[in-house]
Coordinates of C-alpha atoms in Angstrom, one line a residue:
M1 CA -28.0 -12.9 17.5
S2 CA -25.3 -15.6 16.9
E3 CA -24.7 -18.3 19.6
N4 CA -21.2 -16.8 20.2
G5 CA -22.4 -13.2 20.2
K6 CA -19.5 -12.2 18.0
K7 CA -19.9 -8.9 16.2
L8 CA -18.5 -8.2 12.8
L9 CA -18.2 -4.8 11.0
F10 CA -18.1 -5.4 7.2
I11 CA -17.1 -2.4 5.1
V12 CA -17.6 -2.7 1.3
N13 CA -16.3 -0.6 -1.5
P14 CA -18.8 -1.6 -4.3
V15 CA -16.8 0.0 -7.2
A16 CA -13.3 -1.4 -6.4
G17 CA -11.7 -3.2 -9.3
K18 CA -14.4 -4.6 -11.6
S19 CA -17.1 -4.4 -8.9
A20 CA -16.8 -8.2 -8.4
I21 CA -18.0 -8.0 -4.8
R22 CA -21.5 -7.1 -6.0
M23 CA -22.1 -10.6 -7.4
H24 CA -20.7 -12.3 -4.3
L25 CA -22.0 -10.2 -1.4
L26 CA -24.8 -12.5 -0.2
K27 CA -22.5 -15.5 -0.3
V28 CA -19.9 -13.6 1.6
C29 CA -22.3 -12.6 4.3
E30 CA -23.5 -16.2 4.6
T31 CA -19.9 -17.2 5.1
F32 CA -19.5 -14.7 8.0
Q33 CA -22.8 -15.9 9.6
R34 CA -21.6 -19.5 9.5
A35 CA -18.5 -18.4 11.3
G36 CA -20.7 -17.1 14.1
Y37 CA -20.8 -13.4 13.5
D38 CA -23.6 -10.9 13.7
I39 CA -22.9 -8.6 10.7
T40 CA -23.1 -4.8 10.5
L41 CA -22.7 -3.8 6.8
R42 CA -21.4 -0.4 5.7
V43 CA -21.2 0.5 2.0
T44 CA -18.9 3.3 0.9
L45 CA -20.4 6.0 -1.3
S46 CA -17.4 8.4 -1.4
S47 CA -13.8 8.7 -0.3
S48 CA -13.2 8.8 3.4
D49 CA -16.3 6.8 4.1
A50 CA -14.3 3.7 4.9
E51 CA -12.1 5.6 7.4
R52 CA -15.2 7.1 9.1
F53 CA -16.9 3.7 9.4
A54 CA -13.8 2.1 10.8
R55 CA -13.5 4.6 13.6
D56 CA -16.4 2.7 15.2
C57 CA -14.6 -0.6 15.2
G58 CA -14.0 -0.7 19.0
E59 CA -17.4 -2.3 19.6
Y60 CA -16.7 -5.2 17.2
D61 CA -14.7 -8.4 17.5
R62 CA -13.5 -8.2 13.9
L63 CA -13.5 -5.7 11.0
I64 CA -13.5 -7.0 7.4
C65 CA -13.2 -4.8 4.4
S66 CA -13.7 -5.5 0.7
G67 CA -12.0 -3.2 -1.8
G68 CA -8.6 -2.2 -3.1
D69 CA -5.5 -1.2 -1.3
G70 CA -6.9 2.4 -1.0
T71 CA -9.9 1.1 0.9
L72 CA -7.7 -0.9 3.2
S73 CA -5.6 2.2 3.8
E74 CA -8.7 4.2 4.8
V75 CA -9.7 1.4 7.1
V76 CA -6.3 1.3 8.8
N77 CA -6.4 5.1 9.3
G78 CA -9.8 4.7 11.0
V79 CA -8.8 1.8 13.2
V80 CA -5.5 3.6 14.3
A81 CA -7.4 6.7 15.1
S82 CA -9.9 4.8 17.2
G83 CA -7.2 3.4 19.4
A84 CA -8.8 0.0 19.1
S85 CA -6.9 -3.3 18.5
T86 CA -9.7 -4.8 16.4
P87 CA -8.4 -7.4 13.9
I88 CA -8.7 -6.4 10.2
G89 CA -9.6 -9.0 7.6
Y90 CA -9.3 -8.0 3.9
I91 CA -11.1 -9.3 0.8
P92 CA -9.0 -7.9 -2.0
C93 CA -11.1 -6.6 -5.0
G94 CA -8.9 -3.9 -6.3
T95 CA -6.8 -3.6 -9.5
T96 CA -3.4 -4.7 -8.2
N97 CA -3.9 -5.6 -4.5
D98 CA -0.3 -5.2 -3.6
F99 CA -0.7 -5.4 0.1
A100 CA -3.0 -8.4 -0.1
D101 CA -0.3 -10.3 -1.9
T102 CA 2.1 -9.4 0.9
L103 CA -0.4 -10.6 3.5
G104 CA -0.7 -13.9 1.6
L105 CA -4.4 -13.5 0.8
S106 CA -6.2 -15.3 -1.9
S107 CA -7.6 -13.4 -4.9
N108 CA -10.6 -15.7 -4.9
I109 CA -13.4 -13.8 -3.1
K110 CA -14.9 -17.0 -1.5
K111 CA -11.5 -18.2 -0.1
A112 CA -10.6 -14.7 1.0
A113 CA -13.9 -14.2 2.9
E114 CA -13.5 -17.6 4.6
F115 CA -9.9 -16.7 5.8
A116 CA -10.9 -13.2 6.8
A117 CA -13.6 -14.6 9.1
E118 CA -11.7 -17.5 10.5
G119 CA -7.9 -16.7 10.2
E120 CA -5.7 -15.6 13.0
P121 CA -4.6 -12.0 13.4
V122 CA -0.9 -11.1 13.1
L123 CA 0.7 -7.9 14.3
C124 CA 2.1 -5.7 11.5
D125 CA 3.8 -2.3 11.2
A126 CA 2.1 0.6 9.7
G127 CA 3.5 4.0 8.7
T128 CA 2.8 7.7 9.1
F129 CA 3.4 10.3 6.4
N130 CA 3.4 13.7 8.1
G131 CA 1.0 12.2 10.6
K132 CA -1.3 10.4 8.2
C133 CA -1.3 6.6 8.3
F134 CA -0.4 4.5 5.3
T135 CA -0.4 0.7 5.0
Y136 CA 2.4 -0.3 2.7
T137 CA 4.0 2.4 0.6
A138 CA 4.8 6.1 0.1
A139 CA 6.4 7.0 -3.2
F140 CA 7.5 9.9 -5.5
G141 CA 8.8 10.3 -9.0
L142 CA 8.5 8.1 -12.0
F143 CA 5.5 5.6 -12.0
S144 CA 4.4 6.8 -8.5
E145 CA 1.7 9.0 -10.0
V146 CA 0.4 6.2 -12.3
A147 CA -1.9 4.7 -9.7
Y148 CA -3.9 7.8 -9.0
I149 CA -3.9 9.5 -12.5
T150 CA -5.1 6.3 -14.2
P151 CA -8.9 6.7 -14.6
Q152 CA -10.8 4.1 -12.6
H153 CA -12.8 2.9 -15.6
I154 CA -9.6 2.1 -17.4
K155 CA -8.2 0.2 -14.4
S156 CA -11.4 -1.8 -14.2
V157 CA -11.2 -2.8 -17.9
I158 CA -7.5 -3.6 -18.4
G159 CA -6.3 -4.1 -14.8
R160 CA -2.6 -4.0 -14.2
A161 CA -1.8 -3.1 -17.8
A162 CA -3.3 0.3 -17.1
Y163 CA -0.4 1.1 -14.7
L164 CA 2.1 -0.1 -17.2
L165 CA 0.6 1.9 -20.1
N166 CA 0.3 5.1 -18.1
G167 CA 3.8 4.5 -16.7
A168 CA 5.4 4.1 -20.2
E169 CA 3.6 7.3 -21.3
S170 CA 5.0 9.2 -18.4
M171 CA 8.6 8.2 -19.5
L172 CA 8.1 10.7 -22.3
D173 CA 8.0 13.6 -19.8
V174 CA 10.4 12.6 -17.0
K175 CA 11.7 15.3 -14.8
P176 CA 14.1 14.8 -11.9
Q177 CA 13.0 15.4 -8.3
H178 CA 15.7 17.2 -6.3
M179 CA 15.5 15.9 -2.8
R180 CA 17.5 16.0 0.5
I181 CA 17.0 12.8 2.4
S182 CA 18.0 12.2 6.0
V183 CA 18.0 8.5 6.9
N184 CA 20.0 6.5 9.5
G185 CA 22.1 9.6 10.4
E186 CA 23.1 10.1 6.8
V187 CA 22.1 13.0 4.5
I188 CA 21.7 12.2 0.8
E189 CA 21.1 15.0 -1.7
E190 CA 20.6 14.2 -5.3
D191 CA 18.3 14.5 -8.3
F192 CA 16.1 11.4 -8.1
L193 CA 14.1 9.5 -10.7
F194 CA 12.1 7.6 -8.2
G195 CA 11.8 7.0 -4.4
M196 CA 9.7 4.7 -2.3
I197 CA 9.4 4.0 1.4
S198 CA 7.5 0.7 1.8
N199 CA 6.5 -2.3 4.0
S200 CA 5.4 -4.6 1.2
K201 CA 6.7 -7.5 -0.9
S202 CA 4.9 -6.2 -4.0
I203 CA 4.6 -2.7 -5.4
G204 CA 2.4 -1.9 -8.5
G205 CA 2.0 -5.6 -9.0
F206 CA 5.8 -6.3 -9.2
K207 CA 7.3 -8.5 -6.6
G208 CA 10.7 -8.0 -5.1
L209 CA 11.0 -4.5 -6.5
G210 CA 13.2 -3.4 -3.6
G211 CA 15.6 -6.2 -3.9
I212 CA 15.8 -6.5 -0.1
S213 CA 14.0 -8.8 2.4
V214 CA 10.8 -7.5 3.8
E215 CA 9.7 -8.2 7.4
L216 CA 6.2 -6.8 8.2
S217 CA 6.8 -6.4 11.9
D218 CA 10.5 -5.5 12.3
G219 CA 9.8 -1.8 13.0
L220 CA 11.7 -0.9 9.8
F221 CA 10.8 0.4 6.4
E222 CA 12.4 -0.8 3.2
T223 CA 13.5 2.3 1.3
V224 CA 14.7 2.6 -2.3
F225 CA 15.8 5.9 -4.0
V226 CA 17.0 5.9 -7.6
K227 CA 19.2 8.6 -8.9
M228 CA 18.3 10.4 -12.1
P229 CA 20.6 8.9 -14.8
K230 CA 22.7 11.5 -16.7
N231 CA 23.2 9.3 -19.7
F232 CA 22.3 6.0 -21.3
T233 CA 25.1 4.1 -19.5
E234 CA 23.8 5.2 -16.1
L235 CA 20.3 4.2 -17.1
Q236 CA 21.6 0.7 -18.1
L237 CA 23.3 0.4 -14.7
I238 CA 20.0 1.2 -12.9
M239 CA 18.1 -1.2 -15.1
R240 CA 20.6 -3.9 -14.4
A241 CA 20.4 -3.3 -10.6
F242 CA 16.7 -4.0 -10.6
V243 CA 16.8 -6.9 -13.0
E244 CA 19.5 -8.6 -10.9
K245 CA 18.1 -7.3 -7.6
D246 CA 21.5 -6.0 -6.8
L247 CA 20.8 -2.5 -5.6
R248 CA 24.2 -0.8 -5.1
R249 CA 25.0 2.9 -4.8
E250 CA 27.6 2.5 -7.6
F251 CA 24.6 1.5 -9.8
G252 CA 22.7 4.7 -8.8
V253 CA 20.4 3.1 -6.3
Y254 CA 20.2 3.7 -2.5
S255 CA 18.6 0.8 -0.7
L256 CA 18.3 1.0 3.1
K257 CA 16.2 -0.1 6.1
S258 CA 15.1 2.5 8.6
P259 CA 12.4 3.3 11.2
E260 CA 12.2 7.0 10.0
V261 CA 13.0 9.0 6.9
R262 CA 12.9 12.8 6.6
L263 CA 12.8 14.4 3.1
Q264 CA 13.0 18.0 1.9
A265 CA 11.8 18.6 -1.7
F266 CA 13.2 21.4 -3.9
G267 CA 10.3 22.0 -6.2
D268 CA 6.9 20.4 -6.7
T269 CA 7.1 16.7 -5.8
P270 CA 3.8 14.8 -5.7
W271 CA 3.6 11.7 -3.5
T272 CA 1.4 8.6 -3.7
L273 CA 0.3 6.8 -0.5
D274 CA -1.0 3.3 -1.0
G275 CA -1.9 4.1 -4.6
D276 CA -3.7 7.4 -3.9
Y277 CA -2.6 11.0 -4.2
G278 CA -0.7 12.0 -1.0
G279 CA -0.2 15.8 -1.8
A280 CA 3.1 17.6 -2.5
P281 CA 4.5 18.8 0.8
A282 CA 7.9 20.5 0.8
E283 CA 8.9 18.6 3.9
V284 CA 8.0 15.0 4.7
N285 CA 8.5 13.0 7.8
V286 CA 7.8 9.2 7.5
K287 CA 7.8 7.1 10.6
V288 CA 7.1 3.4 11.4
L289 CA 4.3 2.6 13.8
P290 CA 5.6 -0.7 15.1
G291 CA 2.9 -3.4 15.4
A292 CA 0.2 -0.9 15.0
V293 CA -2.3 -3.1 13.1
R294 CA -3.6 -6.7 13.6
Y295 CA -4.2 -8.1 10.1
V296 CA -5.8 -11.5 9.5
A297 CA -2.9 -12.7 7.5
N298 CA -1.3 -15.8 6.0
I299 CA 2.3 -14.8 6.6
I300 CA 4.9 -17.5 6.5

């Protein structure tokens, strides 16, 4: 038992990214012990393990997870379901670690572990997708499937390039997603190339994709919906909008902030939630959970 009697739940995904945590596990545990924690270690063997382990977080002073954004998403689902307010520390070991970048966390495992153990928790929003929690993004259309259709062994070998390669390949078979979107009292119905509802400064490893400021605890999502271009001129306008971060409707891009978005799909529309497959529901209701999670974060 530590002198302070602090209890830590440490959830580890040993296959995330390039399995780097395996080589650092003992050192990381030593770091936690020096910070005064008694450690309970849980290793995930299959999907949903992290969520199941996290449901027991109420008896701990802090929960730290090591893995990718998908592991963190599972942990958040477990913590929210538990009703506890246990601070969540995160050691990012995935392929892109989008949300870790948003939280200001180091990609160095040693530094990330030290901060996860000793940093201060910050209240942040989370989201629900038809009742299921997600941490930073729900998306459909072009590139949104890339994260979960790219084989893990390819992600581990070539990293972020895996997303780009699979995304470029998907350009050869683009089909529009006809959606009716209700947001901020407005109804938008179009054929869309892409859509995302997010609370992150980085998506798929690209920073500032939304072109609008991101506040992690303002009770609002940043939403971007891109119309399907009808010709090369419209495609050029869309590309210009993202390059210049000038997301105007006349350029074919709807960019808004909102606490809730309702969508109706006309046809099969797969979604990705935090990089994992989120199903293809005909109707979707996405809501902000204001200040639902306490992350150990370095947010300026």
